[in-house]
Coordinates of C-alpha atoms and ligand atoms in Angstrom, one line a residue:
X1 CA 20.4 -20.2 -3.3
X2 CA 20.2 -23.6 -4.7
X3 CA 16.8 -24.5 -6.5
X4 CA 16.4 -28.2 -6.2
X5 CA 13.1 -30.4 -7.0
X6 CA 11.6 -29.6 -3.7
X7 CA 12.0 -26.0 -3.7
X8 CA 8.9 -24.2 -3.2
X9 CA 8.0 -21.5 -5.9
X10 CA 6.1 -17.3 -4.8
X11 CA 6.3 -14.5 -6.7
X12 CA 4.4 -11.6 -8.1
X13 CA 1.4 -11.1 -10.6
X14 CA 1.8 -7.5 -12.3
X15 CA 2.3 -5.2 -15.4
X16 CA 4.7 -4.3 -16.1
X17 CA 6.4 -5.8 -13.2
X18 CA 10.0 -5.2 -13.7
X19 CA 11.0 -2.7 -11.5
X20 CA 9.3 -4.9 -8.4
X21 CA 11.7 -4.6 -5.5
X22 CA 10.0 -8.0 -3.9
X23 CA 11.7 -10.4 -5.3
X24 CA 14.9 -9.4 -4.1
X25 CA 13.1 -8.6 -0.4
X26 CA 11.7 -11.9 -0.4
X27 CA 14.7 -13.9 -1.6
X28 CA 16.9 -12.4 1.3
X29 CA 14.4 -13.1 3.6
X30 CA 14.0 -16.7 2.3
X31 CA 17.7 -17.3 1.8
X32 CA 18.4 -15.9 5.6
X33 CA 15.8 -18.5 7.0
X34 CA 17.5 -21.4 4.7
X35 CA 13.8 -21.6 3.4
X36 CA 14.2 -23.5 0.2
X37 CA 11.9 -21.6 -1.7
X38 CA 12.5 -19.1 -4.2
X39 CA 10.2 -15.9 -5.3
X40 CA 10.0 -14.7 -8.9
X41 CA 8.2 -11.9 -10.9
X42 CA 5.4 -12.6 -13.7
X43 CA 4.4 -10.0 -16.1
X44 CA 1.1 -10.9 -16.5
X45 CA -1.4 -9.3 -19.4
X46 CA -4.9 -8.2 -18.0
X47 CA -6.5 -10.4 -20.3
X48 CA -4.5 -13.4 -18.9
X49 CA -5.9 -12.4 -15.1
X50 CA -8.3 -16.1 -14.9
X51 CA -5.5 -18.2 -16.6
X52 CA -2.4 -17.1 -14.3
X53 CA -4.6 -17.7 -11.0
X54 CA -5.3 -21.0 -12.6
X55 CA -1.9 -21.4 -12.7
X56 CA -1.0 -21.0 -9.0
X57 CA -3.4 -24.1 -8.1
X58 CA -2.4 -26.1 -11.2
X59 CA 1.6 -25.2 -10.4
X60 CA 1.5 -25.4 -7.6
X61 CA 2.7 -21.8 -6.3
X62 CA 2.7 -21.4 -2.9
X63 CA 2.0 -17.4 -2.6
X64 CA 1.8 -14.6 -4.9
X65 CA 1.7 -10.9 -4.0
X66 CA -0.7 -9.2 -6.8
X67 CA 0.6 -5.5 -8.2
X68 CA -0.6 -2.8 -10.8
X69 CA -3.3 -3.5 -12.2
X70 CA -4.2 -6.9 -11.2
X71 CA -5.7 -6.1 -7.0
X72 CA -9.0 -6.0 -8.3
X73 CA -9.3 -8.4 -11.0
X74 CA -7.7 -11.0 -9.6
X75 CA -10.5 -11.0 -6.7
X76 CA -13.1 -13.2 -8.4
X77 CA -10.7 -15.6 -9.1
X78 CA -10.2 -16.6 -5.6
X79 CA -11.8 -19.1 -3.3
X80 CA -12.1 -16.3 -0.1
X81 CA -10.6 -13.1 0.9
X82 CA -10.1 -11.7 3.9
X83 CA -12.1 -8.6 5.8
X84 CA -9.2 -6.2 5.3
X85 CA -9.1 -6.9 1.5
X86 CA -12.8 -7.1 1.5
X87 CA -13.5 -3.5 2.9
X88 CA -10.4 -2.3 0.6
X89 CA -11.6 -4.0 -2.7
X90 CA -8.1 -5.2 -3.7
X91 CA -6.0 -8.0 -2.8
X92 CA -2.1 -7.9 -2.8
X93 CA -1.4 -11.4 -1.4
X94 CA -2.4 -14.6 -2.0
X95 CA -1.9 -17.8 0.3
X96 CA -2.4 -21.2 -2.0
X97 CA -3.5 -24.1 0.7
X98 CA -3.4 -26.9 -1.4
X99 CA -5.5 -25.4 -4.7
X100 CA -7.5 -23.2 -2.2
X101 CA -6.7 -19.4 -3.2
X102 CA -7.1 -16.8 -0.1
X103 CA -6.7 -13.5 -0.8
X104 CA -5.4 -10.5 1.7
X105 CA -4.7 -7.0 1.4
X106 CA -1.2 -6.3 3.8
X107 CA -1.3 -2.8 2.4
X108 CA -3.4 -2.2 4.8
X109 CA -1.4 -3.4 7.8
X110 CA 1.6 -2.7 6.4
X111 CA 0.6 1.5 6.3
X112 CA -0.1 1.2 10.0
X113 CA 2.9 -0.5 11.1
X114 CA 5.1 2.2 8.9
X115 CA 3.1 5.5 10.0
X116 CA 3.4 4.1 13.4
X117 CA 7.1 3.7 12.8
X118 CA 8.5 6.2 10.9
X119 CA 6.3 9.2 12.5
X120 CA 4.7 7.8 15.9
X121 CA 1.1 7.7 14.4
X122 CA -1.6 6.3 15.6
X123 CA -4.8 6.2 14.1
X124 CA -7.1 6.0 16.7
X125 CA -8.4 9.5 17.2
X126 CA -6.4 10.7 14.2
X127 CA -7.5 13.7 11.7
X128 CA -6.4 13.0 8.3
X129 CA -6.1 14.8 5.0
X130 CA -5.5 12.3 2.4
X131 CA -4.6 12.8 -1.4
X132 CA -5.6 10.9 -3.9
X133 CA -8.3 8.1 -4.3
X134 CA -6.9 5.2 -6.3
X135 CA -6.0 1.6 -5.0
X136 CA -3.8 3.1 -2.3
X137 CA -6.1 5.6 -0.9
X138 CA -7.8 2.5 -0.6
X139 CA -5.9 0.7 2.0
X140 CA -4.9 4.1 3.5
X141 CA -9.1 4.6 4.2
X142 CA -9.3 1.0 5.3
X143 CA -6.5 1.4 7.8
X144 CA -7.7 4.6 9.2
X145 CA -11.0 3.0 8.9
X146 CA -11.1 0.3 10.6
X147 CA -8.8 1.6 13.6
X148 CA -10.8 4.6 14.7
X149 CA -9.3 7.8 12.7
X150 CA -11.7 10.9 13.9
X151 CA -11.8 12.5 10.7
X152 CA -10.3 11.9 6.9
X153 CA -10.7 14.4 4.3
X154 CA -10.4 13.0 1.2
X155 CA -9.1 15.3 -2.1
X156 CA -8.4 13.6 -5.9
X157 CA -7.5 15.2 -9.4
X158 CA -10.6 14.3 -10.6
X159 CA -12.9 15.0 -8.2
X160 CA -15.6 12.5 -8.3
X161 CA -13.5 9.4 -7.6
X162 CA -12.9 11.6 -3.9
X163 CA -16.6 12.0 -3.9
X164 CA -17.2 7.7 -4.5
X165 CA -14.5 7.1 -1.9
X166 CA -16.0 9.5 1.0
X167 CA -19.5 7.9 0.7
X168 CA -18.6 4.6 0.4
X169 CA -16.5 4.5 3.4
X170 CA -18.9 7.0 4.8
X171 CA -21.9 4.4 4.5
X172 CA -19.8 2.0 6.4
X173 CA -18.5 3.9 9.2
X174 CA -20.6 6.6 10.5
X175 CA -19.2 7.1 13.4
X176 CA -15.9 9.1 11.3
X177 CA -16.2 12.3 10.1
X178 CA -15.4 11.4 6.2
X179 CA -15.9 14.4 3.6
X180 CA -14.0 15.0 0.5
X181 CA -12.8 18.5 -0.5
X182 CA -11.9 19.8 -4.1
X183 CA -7.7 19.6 -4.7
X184 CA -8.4 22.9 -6.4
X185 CA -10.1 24.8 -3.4
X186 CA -6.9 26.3 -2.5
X187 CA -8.3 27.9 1.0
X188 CA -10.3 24.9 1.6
X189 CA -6.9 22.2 1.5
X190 CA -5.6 25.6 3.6
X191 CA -8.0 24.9 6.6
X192 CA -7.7 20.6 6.2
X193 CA -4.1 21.0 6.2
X194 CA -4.2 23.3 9.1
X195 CA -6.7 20.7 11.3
X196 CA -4.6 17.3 9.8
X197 CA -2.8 15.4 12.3
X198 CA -1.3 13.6 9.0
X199 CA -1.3 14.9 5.4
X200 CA -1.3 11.2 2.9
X201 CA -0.3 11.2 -0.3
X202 CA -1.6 8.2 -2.2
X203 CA -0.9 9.4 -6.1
X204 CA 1.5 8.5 -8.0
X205 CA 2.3 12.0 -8.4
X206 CA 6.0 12.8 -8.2
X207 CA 6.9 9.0 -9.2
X208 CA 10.1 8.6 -11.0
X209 CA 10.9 12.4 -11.7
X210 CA 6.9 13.4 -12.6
X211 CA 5.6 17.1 -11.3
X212 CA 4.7 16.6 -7.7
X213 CA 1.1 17.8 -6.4
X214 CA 1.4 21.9 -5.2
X215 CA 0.0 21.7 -1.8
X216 CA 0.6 24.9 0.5
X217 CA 2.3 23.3 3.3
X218 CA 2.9 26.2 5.2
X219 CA -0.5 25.9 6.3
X220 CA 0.1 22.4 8.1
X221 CA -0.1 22.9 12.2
X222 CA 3.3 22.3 13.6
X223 CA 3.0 19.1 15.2
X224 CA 1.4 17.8 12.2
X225 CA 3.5 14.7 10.2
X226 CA 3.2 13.8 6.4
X227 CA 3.6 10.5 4.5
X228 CA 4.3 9.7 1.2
X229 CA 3.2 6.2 -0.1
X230 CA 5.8 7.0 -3.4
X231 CA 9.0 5.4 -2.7
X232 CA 10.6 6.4 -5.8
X233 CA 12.8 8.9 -5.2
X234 CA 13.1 7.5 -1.9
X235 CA 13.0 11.6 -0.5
X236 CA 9.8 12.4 -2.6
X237 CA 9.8 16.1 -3.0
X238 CA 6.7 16.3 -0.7
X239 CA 9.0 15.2 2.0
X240 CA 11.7 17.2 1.2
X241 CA 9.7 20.1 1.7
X242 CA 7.9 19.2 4.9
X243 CA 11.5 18.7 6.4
X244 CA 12.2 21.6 5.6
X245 CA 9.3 23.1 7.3
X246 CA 10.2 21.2 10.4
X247 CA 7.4 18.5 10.5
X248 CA 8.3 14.7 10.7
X249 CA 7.8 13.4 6.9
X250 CA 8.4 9.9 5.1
X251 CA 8.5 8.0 1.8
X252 CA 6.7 4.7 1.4
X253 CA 10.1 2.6 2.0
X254 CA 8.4 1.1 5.2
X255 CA 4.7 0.1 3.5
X256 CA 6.3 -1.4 1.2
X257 CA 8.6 -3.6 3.7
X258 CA 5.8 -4.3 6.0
X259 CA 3.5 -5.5 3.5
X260 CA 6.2 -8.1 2.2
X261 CA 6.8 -9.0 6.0
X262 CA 3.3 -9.5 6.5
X263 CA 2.7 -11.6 3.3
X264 CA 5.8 -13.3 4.4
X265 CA 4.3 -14.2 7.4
X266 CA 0.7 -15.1 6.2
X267 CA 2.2 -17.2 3.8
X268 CA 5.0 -19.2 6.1
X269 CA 3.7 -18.8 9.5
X270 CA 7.1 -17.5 10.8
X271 CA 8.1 -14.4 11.6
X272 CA 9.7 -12.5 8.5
X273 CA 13.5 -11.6 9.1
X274 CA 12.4 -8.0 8.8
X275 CA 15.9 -6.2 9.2
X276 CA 17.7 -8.4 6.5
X277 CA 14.3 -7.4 4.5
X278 CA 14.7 -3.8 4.8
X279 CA 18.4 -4.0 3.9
X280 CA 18.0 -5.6 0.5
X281 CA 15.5 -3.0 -0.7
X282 CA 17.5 0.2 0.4
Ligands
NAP1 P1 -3.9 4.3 -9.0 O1 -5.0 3.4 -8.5 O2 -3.5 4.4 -10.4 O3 -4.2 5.8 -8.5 C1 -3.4 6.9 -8.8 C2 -3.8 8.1 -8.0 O4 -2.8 9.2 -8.3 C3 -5.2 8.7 -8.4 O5 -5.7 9.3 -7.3 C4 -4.8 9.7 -9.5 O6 -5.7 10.8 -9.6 C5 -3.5 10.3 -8.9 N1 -2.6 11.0 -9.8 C6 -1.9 10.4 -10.8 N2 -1.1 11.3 -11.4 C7 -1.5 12.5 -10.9 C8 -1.0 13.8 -11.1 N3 -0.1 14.1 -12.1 N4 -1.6 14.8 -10.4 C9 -2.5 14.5 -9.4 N5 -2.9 13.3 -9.1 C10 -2.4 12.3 -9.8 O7 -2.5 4.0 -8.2 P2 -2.3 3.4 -6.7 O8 -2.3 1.9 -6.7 O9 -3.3 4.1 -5.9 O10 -0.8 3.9 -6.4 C11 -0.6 5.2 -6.1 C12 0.9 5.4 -5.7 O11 1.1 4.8 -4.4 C13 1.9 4.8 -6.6 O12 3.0 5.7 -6.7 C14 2.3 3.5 -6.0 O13 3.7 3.2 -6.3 C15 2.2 3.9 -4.5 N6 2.0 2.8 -3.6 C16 3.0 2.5 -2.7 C17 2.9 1.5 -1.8 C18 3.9 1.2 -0.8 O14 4.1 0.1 -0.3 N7 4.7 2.2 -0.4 C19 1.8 0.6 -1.9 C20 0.8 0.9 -2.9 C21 0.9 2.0 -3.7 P3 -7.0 10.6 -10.7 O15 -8.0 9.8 -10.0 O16 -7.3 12.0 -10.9 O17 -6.4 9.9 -11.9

């Protein structure tokens, strides 16, 4: 890739931000298309949050996905958002049109597009059990949300933050059957796990070598799939055991690729070379 006075600069607000796989997704994807543009990482402090979006209109940046723990700060920085990244409360991607800053959430898509093509789920009609209610639960309720899911149960460590989630999305979309239940009521995660179509796990749980979350799997009913958004290992030990069982399982390899290709896409208007994408982050 040569970088020349015209090329056209995206990247990646976060902390730390390191480890990001995007830059090397995006860069393949850009280099395949003979884009010249080039996509970099920025380890950005919270307290810098106002400054760096500044930066993008003064810089001219053309698109910046937002990480840990910028998805929520960065939203008052920005001239509009959309309604997926609205209902969610986080952005992830930002589109720069000529100093005006829109803001998405492809999370949200990106989940969908992966569940759909890594275990045939849908989620119209769906019954979900989900774990966890941080920034990912987030998307993962929006998605199931605003598609038609019959019925999420929602459990958390700390309980209240399931408790927040449920009637917040509750409020908002009546029509779905949205309860939490305590992570520490072993027979009552027995009886979710036993009506789930799909078990979720959205904590960071099991990252990197940490203690994944006990959950008594043998109560899942046999047709019943489960999907990890932790990528790291890429066979979490949550999907190692519901192999095992027999049930179809997954790691969060394809979020994470169809959130860049749907940033991609917002932010070029062509279709993102997803194959060569998925490639350079295997
Ligand atoms: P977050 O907002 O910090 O939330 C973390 C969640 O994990 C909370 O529900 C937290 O529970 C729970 N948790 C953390 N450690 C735990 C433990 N030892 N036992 C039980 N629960 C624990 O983070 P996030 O943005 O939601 O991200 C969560 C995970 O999803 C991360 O691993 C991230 O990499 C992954 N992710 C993947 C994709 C993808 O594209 N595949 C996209 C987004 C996120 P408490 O509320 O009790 O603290």
């Amino acid at each position: 890739m040569e970088i020349k006075a015209t090329t056209q600069i995206y990247g990646i607000f976060g902390h730390p931000v390191s480890h990001s796989l995007s830059p090397v997704m995006h860069n393949s994807a850009f280099s395949t298309l003979g884009l010249d543009c080039v996509y970099v990482a920025f380890d950005i402090a919270p307290e810098e949050m106002g400054k760096a979006a500044q930066s993008v209109r003064t810089l001219g940046i053309k698109g910046i996905n937002i990480t840990i723990p910028h998805k929520e700060s960065i939203i008052p920085h920005l001239d509009g958002i959309a309604p997926d990244a609205e209902l969610t409360g986080a952005v992830n991607t930002v589109k720069n049109d000529a100093g005006n800053l829109s803001g998405y959430n492809t999370d949200v898509g990106g989940f969908l597009k992966a569940v759909e093509e890594d275990l045939g789920i849908k989620p119209e009609g769906a019954s979900v059990l989900l774990i966890g209610a941080g920034g990912a639960a987030r998307a993962v309720m929006s998605a199931f949300c605003m598609n038609g899911a019959e019925r999420i149960c929602i459990a958390n460590r700390t309980n209240d933050k399931a408790l927040k989630l449920a009637s917040e999305f509750g409020k908002q979309f009546k029509k779905i059957k949205i309860e939490p239940v305590a992570l520490d009521d072993r027979s009552a995660i027995k009886a979710r796990l036993g009506e789930a179509d799909i078990l979720v796990n959205s904590t960071s749980a099991a990252m990197e070598g940490k203690t994944a979350i006990d959950l008594p799997l043998e109560s899942l009913k046999e047709s019943a799939s489960v999907y990890d958004l932790v990528y790291k290992p890429r066979e979490t030990p949550l999907v190692k055991e519901a192999r095992r069982l027999g049930h179809r399982a997954s790691g969060g390899l394809g979020m994470l690729l169809y959130q860049g290709a749907l940033s991609f896409e917002i932010w070029t208007g062509m279709q993102a070379p997803v194959e060569v994408m998925r490639k350079a982050i295997e």
